[in-house]
């Protein structure tokens, strides 16, 4: 049996009140923030401060909570930031990877999204923006119906295999 506490509650029986600031959240594996599904967003910008360089899900949204269909994810994988997604029923995910490994305990700016032409991009700090290689027939619209999970994800959601990370992010 696994229990889920309501907002601002934590502990084995949700007995503790947790005060938080929505602008700076802290995560450990198993914790996450859930926001309403993404609608009409073409790009996302945020800051993180990893407490470890171990693999972790930083951000995730999917077409389904059963691991099929479109998804987008920002993950820490093999000490690098990756923007991974599937759109329009493609079989293999697009993977865009940062140039430099993350620096533990340092704030970093991350920007991900898709251009008007439907090509994905990732920019981390002052690295040059990394663009998805151009491909023919790229679908334009993500179909994302789940919440947007930040810092981890609801363990009742089955992540798309293309995410390639199952542990939550550790850091702010």
Short mmCIF file of C-alpha atoms in Angstrom, two decimals, residues 11-95:
data_model
loop_
_atom_site.label_atom_id
_atom_site.label_comp_id
_atom_site.label_asym_id
_atom_site.label_seq_id
_atom_site.Cartn_x
_atom_site.Cartn_y
_atom_site.Cartn_z
CA UNK A 11 4.95 12.12 6.87
CA UNK A 12 3.93 8.46 7.11
CA UNK A 13 0.36 9.46 8.00
CA UNK A 14 0.41 12.97 6.52
CA UNK A 15 0.75 14.26 10.08
CA UNK A 16 3.23 17.05 9.37
CA UNK A 17 2.45 20.41 7.84
CA UNK A 18 5.01 21.43 5.27
CA UNK A 19 5.50 25.10 4.42
CA UNK A 20 6.71 25.68 0.93
CA UNK A 21 7.38 28.43 -1.52
CA UNK A 22 6.14 27.55 -5.00
CA UNK A 23 9.09 29.44 -6.52
CA UNK A 24 11.71 27.19 -4.87
CA UNK A 25 10.77 23.56 -4.41
CA UNK A 26 13.05 20.83 -3.09
CA UNK A 27 12.77 17.23 -4.27
CA UNK A 28 13.93 13.78 -3.23
CA UNK A 29 13.10 10.55 -5.03
CA UNK A 30 9.37 10.00 -4.55
CA UNK A 31 8.44 13.67 -4.20
CA UNK A 32 7.03 15.82 -6.98
CA UNK A 33 4.87 18.84 -7.77
CA UNK A 34 1.95 18.38 -10.17
CA UNK A 35 0.56 21.23 -12.27
CA UNK A 36 -2.38 21.33 -14.67
CA UNK A 37 -1.65 19.87 -18.07
CA UNK A 38 0.30 21.93 -20.56
CA UNK A 39 -1.86 23.73 -23.06
CA UNK A 40 -0.47 25.75 -25.92
CA UNK A 41 3.02 26.07 -24.43
CA UNK A 42 5.83 26.01 -26.99
CA UNK A 43 8.69 26.38 -24.52
CA UNK A 44 9.48 25.98 -20.83
CA UNK A 45 12.18 27.82 -18.87
CA UNK A 46 13.23 26.96 -15.32
CA UNK A 47 16.17 26.74 -12.91
CA UNK A 48 17.42 23.71 -11.01
CA UNK A 49 20.14 22.97 -8.47
CA UNK A 50 20.99 19.25 -8.46
CA UNK A 51 22.03 17.75 -5.12
CA UNK A 52 23.48 14.74 -6.96
CA UNK A 53 24.44 13.87 -10.52
CA UNK A 54 22.46 10.62 -10.44
CA UNK A 55 19.75 9.98 -13.03
CA UNK A 56 16.38 11.57 -12.24
CA UNK A 57 13.16 12.83 -13.81
CA UNK A 58 13.09 16.65 -13.64
CA UNK A 59 9.92 17.24 -15.65
CA UNK A 60 7.38 14.92 -17.31
CA UNK A 61 4.04 15.12 -19.10
CA UNK A 62 2.41 12.44 -21.24
CA UNK A 63 -0.52 11.67 -23.47
CA UNK A 64 -1.51 8.87 -21.12
CA UNK A 65 -0.71 7.69 -17.62
CA UNK A 66 -0.27 4.19 -19.12
CA UNK A 67 3.05 4.76 -20.98
CA UNK A 68 1.76 5.11 -24.54
CA UNK A 69 1.56 8.03 -26.93
CA UNK A 70 3.24 11.42 -26.88
CA UNK A 71 5.38 12.54 -23.97
CA UNK A 72 7.93 15.16 -23.10
CA UNK A 73 10.52 14.87 -20.37
CA UNK A 74 13.54 16.70 -19.08
CA UNK A 75 15.82 14.30 -17.27
CA UNK A 76 19.21 14.14 -15.66
CA UNK A 77 20.81 11.12 -17.33
CA UNK A 78 24.44 10.04 -17.22
CA UNK A 79 25.35 13.39 -15.61
CA UNK A 80 23.82 15.45 -18.47
CA UNK A 81 20.50 17.22 -18.98
CA UNK A 82 18.39 15.63 -21.71
CA UNK A 83 15.19 16.78 -23.38
CA UNK A 84 13.36 13.64 -24.55
CA UNK A 85 10.06 13.45 -26.35
CA UNK A 86 7.82 11.56 -28.73
CA UNK A 87 5.25 13.43 -30.79
CA UNK A 88 2.83 12.19 -33.40
CA UNK A 89 3.23 8.49 -32.74
CA UNK A 90 6.92 8.22 -33.57
CA UNK A 91 8.43 4.97 -32.33
CA UNK A 92 11.78 6.28 -31.10
CA UNK A 93 12.10 9.33 -28.87
CA UNK A 94 13.94 12.46 -29.89
CA UNK A 95 16.84 12.95 -27.46
#
